[in-house]
Structure formats: structure tokens, C-alpha cells
Amino acid sequence: MLANLRSGPLSGWRQLLTLQTLIGYPSPITNSNGKLRETAWLDGLRGLAAFLVMIYHFNITFWNTFYVEAPFGSITIPDEKLGLPGGWQLWDFWRLPFLRLWMCSGHAQVSVFFVLSGIVLSWGPLGNIQAGRGEKVLESLGSATFRRWVRLYVPCFVIAGWEVCEMWVGWRDMGVVGRRGSFLAQFWDYLQANERFANPFLINRDAMNANHGYDWTMWTIPYEFSGSMLVFVVLLAVSRIREYGRRTMVLGGVVIYACLRAEWNFWLFATGMLIANYVRHAGGFEELTRNTSKRLHVTCIVMLIVGMLLAGMPSHSQFYTRPGYEWLRSIIPSNWLEIEGGTRFWWCWSGILFIFGACHVTGIRQFFEFSFMRYLGRVSYMLYLTHRIVLNVAGSTLRSVVYSFIGRKDVIDDNAEDGTILHPLFTFMGYIVLLSALIPMCLIVAHWTEMGIDKPSTKLARRIDDWFIGSPSREVVHQGENGSLLPSHTDATTQAAADIELLHTTNSDTVAPTSAR
């Protein structure tokens, strides 16, 4: 009888409710030779960046939004219009440097995404340029350019469509969109919002025209598209330049000009290209590390530390002071001051310094090669697009329950300045409960939407490309299909061949194996 119970319905449910089935980790598919490609760490870094963006959005929802980014020792500033009394000093331990990366480094993670995109999208073409395979460069750039719009925007359309339904049935506030007289009218408004959001002719985006009307979290995607187009155009321009020094002059010129013009997203994408060019010339990440001098190694460690410090740079704000950070504002170029109070300048440097430093340090790369990091990389695009849905649908009810138990009303740190010694303890307990419930939910949704939305959109882009050229693509393997936020969906059986074909692939987006995103 015991054997029957083990093989009965309960056994089937246990198999369905495994961690692997629910969130897709650990992956049931592994590389047959057990060896990761040296670029796998880029996917792990991308995954952690998407995870920290999610945590930041959680934090500005749970905690007092006005003060989440305030640094240790900051003094709050009164605001009569918003009813903020101000005048108290903030000594929460998590506001300290490095610790604050968990709470408020979401801004800097966008810089990580964009630098990674520059590396990822240029990795394959630069290899072909070095080898003098001009025809393959053109073929890969043509395919990547043709597919990019579909791959970036189709998942956004699907997610935004779900949010239209959420709004219509009353699961969330309509916000600035407003409720239309009928669902058909609402759907038409949604289509118009999609068109404005994904307009391919609107290349140079800003804070006013990058948002999707139904989901502000997607604001980075138009920047991703325009940055990708810059990468493809510049790669086309340098496709005949095989000499490393001259190619570096062109790429460096683009980087410098974009920085001087405060075109922050183009600066990051171009810097990613420049880093990829540098690493390719060195023979890859492993060879680069072997040839790194002790002095450069120490310099790169310093870059990593400075990059992490700058990732915790608080936004310029009228609601709090910034002890320890305010002096940095005085050395920001004047034309950057119009971009988020100039803080975006330092967030960009954060991503650049950290990634360049990591290119030389084996231990950092190995950390991002851990299986869970690569798993986060695989689901990173859907984690980025869907976590706000989970936070809205499940998080609102969960917050109400947890807040009632710990005696909070609007935010988890209500009345912190007047609380007893038990106040921070209950706050911490409530925060852990919220994260323990919401993070698994977000991973479950990210995994299943990656399977149901992300992979099909990849296939759709390929099929459209194949249909228009009249034959299946001759690309050897599709790896790192999508750039910084997007996963790769390479079939596991091709991994061994992919390692060999890395320098010969015609895919402009080459970077990572299936298990790494």
C-alpha cells in the first residue's frame, strides 16, 4: 500500500510542486561537457541587476518613498505641501555605504543593463571584424537589426495588455491613463499607447516620451532599442577596420562625444562596445586576466569598490540632505545637471567602473557564474517586466495583513522617529515576511512568462526574419539573443558546438549559453 501511495495522486502533486517546476531552478538542462563559456558571467550580472531593480521597487512601495534613498545621517527637510514635518535625522543601518545597495541601487542597475547591452550586441560582430569576415558581419547585423524591434517590444505589449485588464476589472488604479467609456475604447487607447511607446522613429528618448501609458516600469526599453541601433550603426561603420588601434579610435570617439553631450544611454552602449573591443583584442576574459599586471589588478579592485559606492548614490532630493555625497554634485558637468539633478552621471560611472573592473578579476566573474545567478539572468527580462504586477495584485493585500500585525498604516516604517526600541525589530520582521512571500511569487511568474511570452517572441522574431529573407537563417547558433535585459534561448544540445563556433557565428547578439542570461 505504501508503494501505491508513493506512486498515486499525491506523488504527482509533489512532482508538480517542486522548485524546478515552479520557478525553473535548477535548470533540468545542463551543458554536457560541464564547462561554461567565459561570457556566462555577463548573464549572471544581468540577472542580479534585474533582481536589485525589483527589490528597489519593493522598497519604494514598502518604505516611506520620500526617504528610501536618504543616506546614513541624513536630515529630513520639511515640505508643507506634502505634509512632511521633517527635522529628524536618519540613522538606519541599511543607509550605510554598500548596505544601501540592497535598498536603493535600482537606478545604477539600469547603467549595468546598458553597458552589458553594448558588450553583448557587439561581441559576435567584433569577432568577425577581427577575423576579416565582412560578409558575416553584414549578415549578422542585418538579422539583428531586423529582429530587434520585435524582440524588445512584443513582450512589453503582452504585459501591458494584462495590465489593461487589471485596470478594467478594478485590480489597480487607472492612474494617469483614466478609464474609458467601454472596454473597446480602453483597448484602442492601449493600442495607441503601444504605438507611441514603440515608435521606431523616435530614437532620442527622454523622461517625457519613454514611458508606456499603462506601465511606467518599461521606460528603459525604448532606450534599449535606440542604444541597440547605435551599436549596429557603429559596428557597420567599423566593419572594415581590422586594425585594433584605429577601430578603438572610432569607438572611443563615439564614447567621448556621447559623454560630452550628456547622451547617457548612448554613452553606456558605446562604452560597452569599447569594452568588448578591448576584451576581444586581449583574447577573451581569461586571457585578459592572465595578462593583467598587479598594478592594474589593484586598480580594477578599486574600480569595483568605487562602482559599488556610486551605485548607492542617492537621488538629488528636496526632502533630505546628502551627507557624504553632496560634494559630488559640484564636479558634475553642467549639461548633466538637467538629467535627474545630475545624479545619472554618477550612476553611469558606477556601471562602467564595475563592469570594466570585473572584466579583469576572476573571482568577481566566478561569483556571477554561480548557477542561481545565471538562472536570474535567464528570467531577468520577465522578472523586470512582471514584478510590478505581482507587487500590485498580491502585494497590496499582503501588505495590509502584515502592516496590521506590526501596527503600521501606510508604510512599513510609520512613526519610526517616535517608536520604541521594538519598532525597528517589528519593522524588520514585517519586511522579511513581505520579501519571503513576494520574491518566490515573482520568480514563479517570471519563469512561466519566460516560457509563455519570452521564448515565443524570440521564435516569432526569427520566423519573421526567415520569412522575409526567403530561407532559414544560416546562423550557427542563437546565443545571447537579446542583449542586456533579455535571455538567450539556445537549445542545450548545441552548447558544445557553440563553444567552438563562438568566433564563427554570424549572430550579432552572441554572448551566452542557455543556462545563462
PDB file of C-alpha atoms in Angstrom, residues 120-408:
ATOM      1  CA  VAL A 120      26.619  41.622 -25.780  1.00  0.00           C
ATOM      2  CA  LEU A 121      25.418  43.073 -29.060  1.00  0.00           C
ATOM      3  CA  SER A 122      28.913  43.819 -30.332  1.00  0.00           C
ATOM      4  CA  TRP A 123      30.683  40.664 -29.132  1.00  0.00           C
ATOM      5  CA  GLY A 124      29.958  38.497 -32.168  1.00  0.00           C
ATOM      6  CA  PRO A 125      30.395  41.149 -34.871  1.00  0.00           C
ATOM      7  CA  LEU A 126      33.699  42.312 -33.381  1.00  0.00           C
ATOM      8  CA  GLY A 127      34.998  38.750 -33.546  1.00  0.00           C
ATOM      9  CA  ASN A 128      34.054  38.577 -37.205  1.00  0.00           C
ATOM     10  CA  ILE A 129      35.580  42.003 -37.873  1.00  0.00           C
ATOM     11  CA  GLN A 130      38.863  40.886 -36.298  1.00  0.00           C
ATOM     12  CA  ALA A 131      38.879  37.779 -38.484  1.00  0.00           C
ATOM     13  CA  GLY A 132      38.067  39.745 -41.633  1.00  0.00           C
ATOM     14  CA  ARG A 133      34.732  38.012 -42.229  1.00  0.00           C
ATOM     15  CA  GLY A 134      32.955  41.068 -43.597  1.00  0.00           C
ATOM     16  CA  GLU A 135      30.095  39.153 -45.193  1.00  0.00           C
ATOM     17  CA  LYS A 136      29.209  37.517 -41.884  1.00  0.00           C
ATOM     18  CA  VAL A 137      29.309  40.885 -40.124  1.00  0.00           C
ATOM     19  CA  LEU A 138      26.785  42.303 -42.581  1.00  0.00           C
ATOM     20  CA  GLU A 139      24.560  39.232 -42.370  1.00  0.00           C
ATOM     21  CA  SER A 140      24.524  39.243 -38.578  1.00  0.00           C
ATOM     22  CA  LEU A 141      23.911  42.991 -38.318  1.00  0.00           C
ATOM     23  CA  GLY A 142      21.072  42.772 -40.824  1.00  0.00           C
ATOM     24  CA  SER A 143      19.397  39.956 -38.920  1.00  0.00           C
ATOM     25  CA  ALA A 144      19.884  41.572 -35.512  1.00  0.00           C
ATOM     26  CA  THR A 145      18.562  44.945 -36.674  1.00  0.00           C
ATOM     27  CA  PHE A 146      15.531  43.361 -38.323  1.00  0.00           C
ATOM     28  CA  ARG A 147      14.644  41.288 -35.244  1.00  0.00           C
ATOM     29  CA  ARG A 148      15.393  43.837 -32.535  1.00  0.00           C
ATOM     30  CA  TRP A 149      12.079  45.716 -32.537  1.00  0.00           C
ATOM     31  CA  VAL A 150      10.026  42.523 -32.342  1.00  0.00           C
ATOM     32  CA  ARG A 151      12.165  41.002 -29.602  1.00  0.00           C
ATOM     33  CA  LEU A 152      12.142  44.062 -27.402  1.00  0.00           C
ATOM     34  CA  TYR A 153       8.572  45.259 -27.756  1.00  0.00           C
ATOM     35  CA  VAL A 154       6.307  42.223 -28.233  1.00  0.00           C
ATOM     36  CA  PRO A 155       6.749  41.064 -24.600  1.00  0.00           C
ATOM     37  CA  CYS A 156       6.002  44.625 -23.476  1.00  0.00           C
ATOM     38  CA  PHE A 157       2.758  44.665 -25.474  1.00  0.00           C
ATOM     39  CA  VAL A 158       1.627  41.410 -23.866  1.00  0.00           C
ATOM     40  CA  ILE A 159       2.446  42.537 -20.323  1.00  0.00           C
ATOM     41  CA  ALA A 160       0.794  45.927 -20.868  1.00  0.00           C
ATOM     42  CA  GLY A 161      -2.282  44.135 -22.239  1.00  0.00           C
ATOM     43  CA  TRP A 162      -2.584  42.203 -18.988  1.00  0.00           C
ATOM     44  CA  GLU A 163      -2.355  45.470 -17.070  1.00  0.00           C
ATOM     45  CA  VAL A 164      -5.186  46.924 -19.142  1.00  0.00           C
ATOM     46  CA  CYS A 165      -7.330  44.014 -17.954  1.00  0.00           C
ATOM     47  CA  GLU A 166      -6.158  44.583 -14.374  1.00  0.00           C
ATOM     48  CA  MET A 167      -7.195  48.200 -14.531  1.00  0.00           C
ATOM     49  CA  TRP A 168     -10.519  47.467 -16.181  1.00  0.00           C
ATOM     50  CA  VAL A 169     -11.632  44.951 -13.536  1.00  0.00           C
ATOM     51  CA  GLY A 170     -10.512  47.248 -10.725  1.00  0.00           C
ATOM     52  CA  TRP A 171      -7.421  45.392  -9.507  1.00  0.00           C
ATOM     53  CA  ARG A 172      -5.324  48.523  -9.800  1.00  0.00           C
ATOM     54  CA  ASP A 173      -5.680  52.276 -10.051  1.00  0.00           C
ATOM     55  CA  MET A 174      -6.069  53.644 -13.579  1.00  0.00           C
ATOM     56  CA  GLY A 175      -3.505  56.322 -12.756  1.00  0.00           C
ATOM     57  CA  VAL A 176      -2.857  58.951 -15.417  1.00  0.00           C
ATOM     58  CA  VAL A 177      -4.448  56.818 -18.135  1.00  0.00           C
ATOM     59  CA  GLY A 178      -8.036  57.168 -16.984  1.00  0.00           C
ATOM     60  CA  ARG A 179     -10.941  54.814 -17.522  1.00  0.00           C
ATOM     61  CA  ARG A 180     -12.638  54.972 -20.922  1.00  0.00           C
ATOM     62  CA  GLY A 181     -16.352  54.581 -21.565  1.00  0.00           C
ATOM     63  CA  SER A 182     -16.074  50.999 -22.823  1.00  0.00           C
ATOM     64  CA  PHE A 183     -13.513  48.235 -22.902  1.00  0.00           C
ATOM     65  CA  LEU A 184     -13.240  48.655 -26.675  1.00  0.00           C
ATOM     66  CA  ALA A 185     -12.325  52.311 -26.164  1.00  0.00           C
ATOM     67  CA  GLN A 186      -9.845  51.290 -23.467  1.00  0.00           C
ATOM     68  CA  PHE A 187      -8.311  48.735 -25.815  1.00  0.00           C
ATOM     69  CA  TRP A 188      -7.968  51.348 -28.550  1.00  0.00           C
ATOM     70  CA  ASP A 189      -6.228  53.645 -26.070  1.00  0.00           C
ATOM     71  CA  TYR A 190      -3.907  50.765 -25.180  1.00  0.00           C
ATOM     72  CA  LEU A 191      -3.021  50.261 -28.871  1.00  0.00           C
ATOM     73  CA  GLN A 192      -2.264  53.968 -29.211  1.00  0.00           C
ATOM     74  CA  ALA A 193      -0.077  53.811 -26.100  1.00  0.00           C
ATOM     75  CA  ASN A 194       1.811  50.883 -27.639  1.00  0.00           C
ATOM     76  CA  GLU A 195       2.398  52.814 -30.853  1.00  0.00           C
ATOM     77  CA  ARG A 196       3.740  55.861 -29.027  1.00  0.00           C
ATOM     78  CA  PHE A 197       5.896  53.698 -26.793  1.00  0.00           C
ATOM     79  CA  ALA A 198       7.412  51.590 -29.581  1.00  0.00           C
ATOM     80  CA  ASN A 199       7.726  54.251 -32.282  1.00  0.00           C
ATOM     81  CA  PRO A 200      10.987  53.229 -34.011  1.00  0.00           C
ATOM     82  CA  PHE A 201      11.481  56.702 -35.477  1.00  0.00           C
ATOM     83  CA  LEU A 202      11.633  58.320 -32.045  1.00  0.00           C
ATOM     84  CA  ILE A 203      15.250  57.478 -31.401  1.00  0.00           C
ATOM     85  CA  ASN A 204      16.438  60.069 -28.895  1.00  0.00           C
ATOM     86  CA  ARG A 205      14.190  59.438 -25.898  1.00  0.00           C
ATOM     87  CA  ASP A 206      13.849  61.377 -22.661  1.00  0.00           C
ATOM     88  CA  ALA A 207      11.806  61.166 -19.471  1.00  0.00           C
ATOM     89  CA  MET A 208       8.774  62.671 -21.224  1.00  0.00           C
ATOM     90  CA  ASN A 209       8.451  60.230 -24.128  1.00  0.00           C
ATOM     91  CA  ALA A 210       9.919  56.919 -22.930  1.00  0.00           C
ATOM     92  CA  ASN A 211       7.078  55.786 -20.661  1.00  0.00           C
ATOM     93  CA  HIS A 212       4.317  53.378 -21.601  1.00  0.00           C
ATOM     94  CA  GLY A 213       0.976  54.793 -20.505  1.00  0.00           C
ATOM     95  CA  TYR A 214      -0.040  51.537 -18.823  1.00  0.00           C
ATOM     96  CA  ASP A 215       3.295  50.544 -17.248  1.00  0.00           C
ATOM     97  CA  TRP A 216       5.996  53.043 -16.279  1.00  0.00           C
ATOM     98  CA  THR A 217       8.429  50.219 -15.395  1.00  0.00           C
ATOM     99  CA  MET A 218       9.039  49.685 -19.125  1.00  0.00           C
ATOM    100  CA  TRP A 219      10.618  53.110 -19.601  1.00  0.00           C
ATOM    101  CA  THR A 220      14.077  51.610 -20.222  1.00  0.00           C
ATOM    102  CA  ILE A 221      13.001  49.577 -23.258  1.00  0.00           C
ATOM    103  CA  PRO A 222      12.860  52.469 -25.779  1.00  0.00           C
ATOM    104  CA  TYR A 223      16.322  53.460 -24.548  1.00  0.00           C
ATOM    105  CA  GLU A 224      17.404  49.863 -25.096  1.00  0.00           C
ATOM    106  CA  PHE A 225      16.103  49.962 -28.662  1.00  0.00           C
ATOM    107  CA  SER A 226      17.758  53.268 -29.543  1.00  0.00           C
ATOM    108  CA  GLY A 227      21.031  52.184 -27.939  1.00  0.00           C
ATOM    109  CA  SER A 228      20.912  48.950 -29.911  1.00  0.00           C
ATOM    110  CA  MET A 229      20.508  50.888 -33.145  1.00  0.00           C
ATOM    111  CA  LEU A 230      23.562  52.968 -32.251  1.00  0.00           C
ATOM    112  CA  VAL A 231      25.562  49.785 -31.703  1.00  0.00           C
ATOM    113  CA  PHE A 232      24.512  48.316 -35.044  1.00  0.00           C
ATOM    114  CA  VAL A 233      25.268  51.520 -36.967  1.00  0.00           C
ATOM    115  CA  VAL A 234      28.687  51.988 -35.359  1.00  0.00           C
ATOM    116  CA  LEU A 235      29.570  48.332 -35.938  1.00  0.00           C
ATOM    117  CA  LEU A 236      28.620  48.740 -39.577  1.00  0.00           C
ATOM    118  CA  ALA A 237      30.838  51.821 -39.755  1.00  0.00           C
ATOM    119  CA  VAL A 238      33.869  49.997 -38.334  1.00  0.00           C
ATOM    120  CA  SER A 239      33.199  46.667 -40.056  1.00  0.00           C
ATOM    121  CA  ARG A 240      36.090  47.209 -42.495  1.00  0.00           C
ATOM    122  CA  ILE A 241      38.584  48.338 -39.826  1.00  0.00           C
ATOM    123  CA  ARG A 242      40.558  45.267 -38.788  1.00  0.00           C
ATOM    124  CA  GLU A 243      43.373  47.199 -37.102  1.00  0.00           C
ATOM    125  CA  TYR A 244      42.638  47.403 -33.358  1.00  0.00           C
ATOM    126  CA  GLY A 245      44.094  50.864 -32.715  1.00  0.00           C
ATOM    127  CA  ARG A 246      42.154  52.582 -35.481  1.00  0.00           C
ATOM    128  CA  ARG A 247      38.932  50.799 -34.562  1.00  0.00           C
ATOM    129  CA  THR A 248      39.453  51.876 -30.956  1.00  0.00           C
ATOM    130  CA  MET A 249      39.861  55.493 -32.069  1.00  0.00           C
ATOM    131  CA  VAL A 250      36.431  55.426 -33.719  1.00  0.00           C
ATOM    132  CA  LEU A 251      34.701  53.686 -30.820  1.00  0.00           C
ATOM    133  CA  GLY A 252      36.446  55.920 -28.288  1.00  0.00           C
ATOM    134  CA  GLY A 253      35.373  58.994 -30.221  1.00  0.00           C
ATOM    135  CA  VAL A 254      31.734  57.909 -30.035  1.00  0.00           C
ATOM    136  CA  VAL A 255      32.086  57.287 -26.287  1.00  0.00           C
ATOM    137  CA  ILE A 256      33.670  60.671 -25.595  1.00  0.00           C
ATOM    138  CA  TYR A 257      31.219  62.635 -27.721  1.00  0.00           C
ATOM    139  CA  ALA A 258      28.189  60.917 -26.166  1.00  0.00           C
ATOM    140  CA  CYS A 259      29.517  61.701 -22.688  1.00  0.00           C
ATOM    141  CA  LEU A 260      30.231  65.338 -23.526  1.00  0.00           C
ATOM    142  CA  ARG A 261      26.725  65.707 -24.966  1.00  0.00           C
ATOM    143  CA  ALA A 262      25.181  64.046 -21.884  1.00  0.00           C
ATOM    144  CA  GLU A 263      23.552  61.385 -24.084  1.00  0.00           C
ATOM    145  CA  TRP A 264      23.717  58.979 -21.189  1.00  0.00           C
ATOM    146  CA  ASN A 265      22.202  55.873 -22.753  1.00  0.00           C
ATOM    147  CA  PHE A 266      24.297  56.202 -25.926  1.00  0.00           C
ATOM    148  CA  TRP A 267      27.372  56.755 -23.747  1.00  0.00           C
ATOM    149  CA  LEU A 268      26.734  53.484 -21.911  1.00  0.00           C
ATOM    150  CA  PHE A 269      26.050  51.433 -25.044  1.00  0.00           C
ATOM    151  CA  ALA A 270      29.126  52.847 -26.770  1.00  0.00           C
ATOM    152  CA  THR A 271      31.249  52.152 -23.695  1.00  0.00           C
ATOM    153  CA  GLY A 272      30.027  48.558 -23.771  1.00  0.00           C
ATOM    154  CA  MET A 273      31.227  48.312 -27.382  1.00  0.00           C
ATOM    155  CA  LEU A 274      34.583  49.768 -26.403  1.00  0.00           C
ATOM    156  CA  ILE A 275      34.969  47.243 -23.567  1.00  0.00           C
ATOM    157  CA  ALA A 276      34.029  44.355 -25.870  1.00  0.00           C
ATOM    158  CA  ASN A 277      36.583  45.576 -28.412  1.00  0.00           C
ATOM    159  CA  TYR A 278      39.234  45.730 -25.677  1.00  0.00           C
ATOM    160  CA  VAL A 279      38.491  42.238 -24.333  1.00  0.00           C
ATOM    161  CA  ARG A 280      38.273  40.726 -27.819  1.00  0.00           C
ATOM    162  CA  HIS A 281      41.672  42.162 -28.682  1.00  0.00           C
ATOM    163  CA  ALA A 282      43.107  40.709 -25.460  1.00  0.00           C
ATOM    164  CA  GLY A 283      41.895  37.236 -26.453  1.00  0.00           C
ATOM    165  CA  GLY A 284      38.920  36.981 -24.116  1.00  0.00           C
ATOM    166  CA  PHE A 285      38.278  37.494 -20.415  1.00  0.00           C
ATOM    167  CA  GLU A 286      40.504  34.660 -19.194  1.00  0.00           C
ATOM    168  CA  GLU A 287      43.441  35.739 -21.314  1.00  0.00           C
ATOM    169  CA  LEU A 288      42.891  39.361 -20.261  1.00  0.00           C
ATOM    170  CA  THR A 289      43.090  38.363 -16.587  1.00  0.00           C
ATOM    171  CA  ARG A 290      46.251  36.309 -17.128  1.00  0.00           C
ATOM    172  CA  ASN A 291      47.964  39.299 -18.717  1.00  0.00           C
ATOM    173  CA  THR A 292      46.778  41.822 -16.124  1.00  0.00           C
ATOM    174  CA  SER A 293      49.636  43.328 -14.124  1.00  0.00           C
ATOM    175  CA  LYS A 294      49.464  43.570 -10.330  1.00  0.00           C
ATOM    176  CA  ARG A 295      49.105  47.331 -10.544  1.00  0.00           C
ATOM    177  CA  LEU A 296      46.200  47.089 -12.981  1.00  0.00           C
ATOM    178  CA  HIS A 297      44.633  44.336 -10.861  1.00  0.00           C
ATOM    179  CA  VAL A 298      44.695  46.602  -7.799  1.00  0.00           C
ATOM    180  CA  THR A 299      43.318  49.455  -9.900  1.00  0.00           C
ATOM    181  CA  CYS A 300      40.435  47.249 -11.031  1.00  0.00           C
ATOM    182  CA  ILE A 301      39.667  46.279  -7.426  1.00  0.00           C
ATOM    183  CA  VAL A 302      39.457  49.993  -6.630  1.00  0.00           C
ATOM    184  CA  MET A 303      37.159  50.457  -9.644  1.00  0.00           C
ATOM    185  CA  LEU A 304      34.856  47.738  -8.320  1.00  0.00           C
ATOM    186  CA  ILE A 305      34.699  49.390  -4.899  1.00  0.00           C
ATOM    187  CA  VAL A 306      34.097  52.868  -6.321  1.00  0.00           C
ATOM    188  CA  GLY A 307      31.483  51.454  -8.691  1.00  0.00           C
ATOM    189  CA  MET A 308      29.563  49.923  -5.785  1.00  0.00           C
ATOM    190  CA  LEU A 309      29.836  53.127  -3.753  1.00  0.00           C
ATOM    191  CA  LEU A 310      28.453  55.157  -6.654  1.00  0.00           C
ATOM    192  CA  ALA A 311      25.648  52.617  -7.176  1.00  0.00           C
ATOM    193  CA  GLY A 312      24.320  53.707  -3.787  1.00  0.00           C
ATOM    194  CA  MET A 313      24.418  57.391  -4.732  1.00  0.00           C
ATOM    195  CA  PRO A 314      21.128  58.936  -3.520  1.00  0.00           C
ATOM    196  CA  SER A 315      18.993  60.957  -5.890  1.00  0.00           C
ATOM    197  CA  HIS A 316      19.172  64.729  -5.660  1.00  0.00           C
ATOM    198  CA  SER A 317      16.156  65.496  -3.481  1.00  0.00           C
ATOM    199  CA  GLN A 318      14.269  68.324  -1.822  1.00  0.00           C
ATOM    200  CA  PHE A 319      13.239  66.008   1.019  1.00  0.00           C
ATOM    201  CA  TYR A 320      16.589  65.169   2.654  1.00  0.00           C
ATOM    202  CA  THR A 321      20.223  66.185   2.867  1.00  0.00           C
ATOM    203  CA  ARG A 322      23.005  64.030   1.405  1.00  0.00           C
ATOM    204  CA  PRO A 323      25.962  63.980   3.824  1.00  0.00           C
ATOM    205  CA  GLY A 324      28.982  62.362   2.233  1.00  0.00           C
ATOM    206  CA  TYR A 325      27.565  62.677  -1.276  1.00  0.00           C
ATOM    207  CA  GLU A 326      26.704  66.330  -1.816  1.00  0.00           C
ATOM    208  CA  TRP A 327      30.258  67.288  -2.786  1.00  0.00           C
ATOM    209  CA  LEU A 328      29.996  65.074  -5.855  1.00  0.00           C
ATOM    210  CA  ARG A 329      27.367  67.394  -7.285  1.00  0.00           C
ATOM    211  CA  SER A 330      29.911  70.208  -7.532  1.00  0.00           C
ATOM    212  CA  ILE A 331      32.027  68.268 -10.051  1.00  0.00           C
ATOM    213  CA  ILE A 332      29.196  67.138 -12.316  1.00  0.00           C
ATOM    214  CA  PRO A 333      29.418  68.704 -15.813  1.00  0.00           C
ATOM    215  CA  SER A 334      26.834  71.469 -16.153  1.00  0.00           C
ATOM    216  CA  ASN A 335      24.902  69.880 -19.022  1.00  0.00           C
ATOM    217  CA  TRP A 336      24.400  66.735 -16.923  1.00  0.00           C
ATOM    218  CA  LEU A 337      22.680  68.661 -14.127  1.00  0.00           C
ATOM    219  CA  GLU A 338      19.458  68.687 -16.144  1.00  0.00           C
ATOM    220  CA  ILE A 339      19.332  64.873 -16.075  1.00  0.00           C
ATOM    221  CA  GLU A 340      17.847  63.766 -12.752  1.00  0.00           C
ATOM    222  CA  GLY A 341      19.690  66.507 -10.916  1.00  0.00           C
ATOM    223  CA  GLY A 342      22.998  65.287 -12.301  1.00  0.00           C
ATOM    224  CA  THR A 343      22.956  62.046 -10.327  1.00  0.00           C
ATOM    225  CA  ARG A 344      22.574  59.993 -13.501  1.00  0.00           C
ATOM    226  CA  PHE A 345      26.172  60.972 -14.329  1.00  0.00           C
ATOM    227  CA  TRP A 346      27.464  59.055 -11.309  1.00  0.00           C
ATOM    228  CA  TRP A 347      25.104  56.128 -11.809  1.00  0.00           C
ATOM    229  CA  CYS A 348      26.542  55.769 -15.312  1.00  0.00           C
ATOM    230  CA  TRP A 349      30.069  55.774 -13.951  1.00  0.00           C
ATOM    231  CA  SER A 350      29.009  53.139 -11.436  1.00  0.00           C
ATOM    232  CA  GLY A 351      28.049  50.655 -14.148  1.00  0.00           C
ATOM    233  CA  ILE A 352      31.090  51.430 -16.297  1.00  0.00           C
ATOM    234  CA  LEU A 353      33.639  51.114 -13.487  1.00  0.00           C
ATOM    235  CA  PHE A 354      32.149  47.945 -12.036  1.00  0.00           C
ATOM    236  CA  ILE A 355      31.939  46.087 -15.336  1.00  0.00           C
ATOM    237  CA  PHE A 356      35.379  47.181 -16.551  1.00  0.00           C
ATOM    238  CA  GLY A 357      36.899  46.161 -13.228  1.00  0.00           C
ATOM    239  CA  ALA A 358      35.101  42.802 -13.240  1.00  0.00           C
ATOM    240  CA  CYS A 359      36.498  42.034 -16.698  1.00  0.00           C
ATOM    241  CA  HIS A 360      39.947  41.741 -15.087  1.00  0.00           C
ATOM    242  CA  VAL A 361      39.069  39.982 -11.807  1.00  0.00           C
ATOM    243  CA  THR A 362      38.445  36.241 -11.977  1.00  0.00           C
ATOM    244  CA  GLY A 363      36.767  35.985  -8.568  1.00  0.00           C
ATOM    245  CA  ILE A 364      34.071  38.503  -9.465  1.00  0.00           C
ATOM    246  CA  ARG A 365      33.311  36.748 -12.731  1.00  0.00           C
ATOM    247  CA  GLN A 366      33.137  33.384 -10.973  1.00  0.00           C
ATOM    248  CA  PHE A 367      30.609  34.791  -8.497  1.00  0.00           C
ATOM    249  CA  PHE A 368      28.294  35.723 -11.357  1.00  0.00           C
ATOM    250  CA  GLU A 369      28.772  32.272 -12.885  1.00  0.00           C
ATOM    251  CA  PHE A 370      27.007  30.584  -9.956  1.00  0.00           C
ATOM    252  CA  SER A 371      24.000  28.660 -11.189  1.00  0.00           C
ATOM    253  CA  PHE A 372      21.448  30.803  -9.368  1.00  0.00           C
ATOM    254  CA  MET A 373      22.934  33.984 -10.802  1.00  0.00           C
ATOM    255  CA  ARG A 374      22.723  32.510 -14.285  1.00  0.00           C
ATOM    256  CA  TYR A 375      19.169  31.418 -13.565  1.00  0.00           C
ATOM    257  CA  LEU A 376      18.301  35.017 -12.655  1.00  0.00           C
ATOM    258  CA  GLY A 377      19.888  36.010 -15.947  1.00  0.00           C
ATOM    259  CA  ARG A 378      17.645  33.622 -17.845  1.00  0.00           C
ATOM    260  CA  VAL A 379      14.436  35.040 -16.346  1.00  0.00           C
ATOM    261  CA  SER A 380      15.699  38.613 -15.991  1.00  0.00           C
ATOM    262  CA  TYR A 381      13.611  40.236 -18.728  1.00  0.00           C
ATOM    263  CA  MET A 382      10.357  38.771 -17.468  1.00  0.00           C
ATOM    264  CA  LEU A 383      11.354  39.438 -13.860  1.00  0.00           C
ATOM    265  CA  TYR A 384      11.883  43.055 -14.839  1.00  0.00           C
ATOM    266  CA  LEU A 385       8.573  43.339 -16.707  1.00  0.00           C
ATOM    267  CA  THR A 386       6.291  41.390 -14.357  1.00  0.00           C
ATOM    268  CA  HIS A 387       7.407  42.094 -10.786  1.00  0.00           C
ATOM    269  CA  ARG A 388       5.224  45.206 -10.558  1.00  0.00           C
ATOM    270  CA  ILE A 389       2.194  43.098 -11.495  1.00  0.00           C
ATOM    271  CA  VAL A 390       2.902  40.688  -8.647  1.00  0.00           C
ATOM    272  CA  LEU A 391       3.518  43.598  -6.294  1.00  0.00           C
ATOM    273  CA  ASN A 392       0.192  45.133  -7.271  1.00  0.00           C
ATOM    274  CA  VAL A 393      -2.012  42.033  -7.350  1.00  0.00           C
ATOM    275  CA  ALA A 394      -0.625  40.090  -4.386  1.00  0.00           C
ATOM    276  CA  GLY A 395       1.469  42.706  -2.639  1.00  0.00           C
ATOM    277  CA  SER A 396      -1.309  45.142  -1.762  1.00  0.00           C
ATOM    278  CA  THR A 397      -3.305  42.544   0.189  1.00  0.00           C
ATOM    279  CA  LEU A 398      -0.196  41.067   1.757  1.00  0.00           C
ATOM    280  CA  ARG A 399       0.995  44.490   2.883  1.00  0.00           C
ATOM    281  CA  SER A 400      -2.333  45.231   4.534  1.00  0.00           C
ATOM    282  CA  VAL A 401      -2.178  41.978   6.509  1.00  0.00           C
ATOM    283  CA  VAL A 402       1.457  42.388   7.577  1.00  0.00           C
ATOM    284  CA  TYR A 403       1.045  46.071   8.442  1.00  0.00           C
ATOM    285  CA  SER A 404      -1.953  45.314  10.640  1.00  0.00           C
ATOM    286  CA  PHE A 405       0.079  42.748  12.606  1.00  0.00           C
ATOM    287  CA  ILE A 406       3.003  45.096  13.241  1.00  0.00           C
ATOM    288  CA  GLY A 407       0.897  48.205  13.821  1.00  0.00           C
ATOM    289  CA  ARG A 408       1.633  50.152  10.649  1.00  0.00           C
TER     290      ARG A 408
END
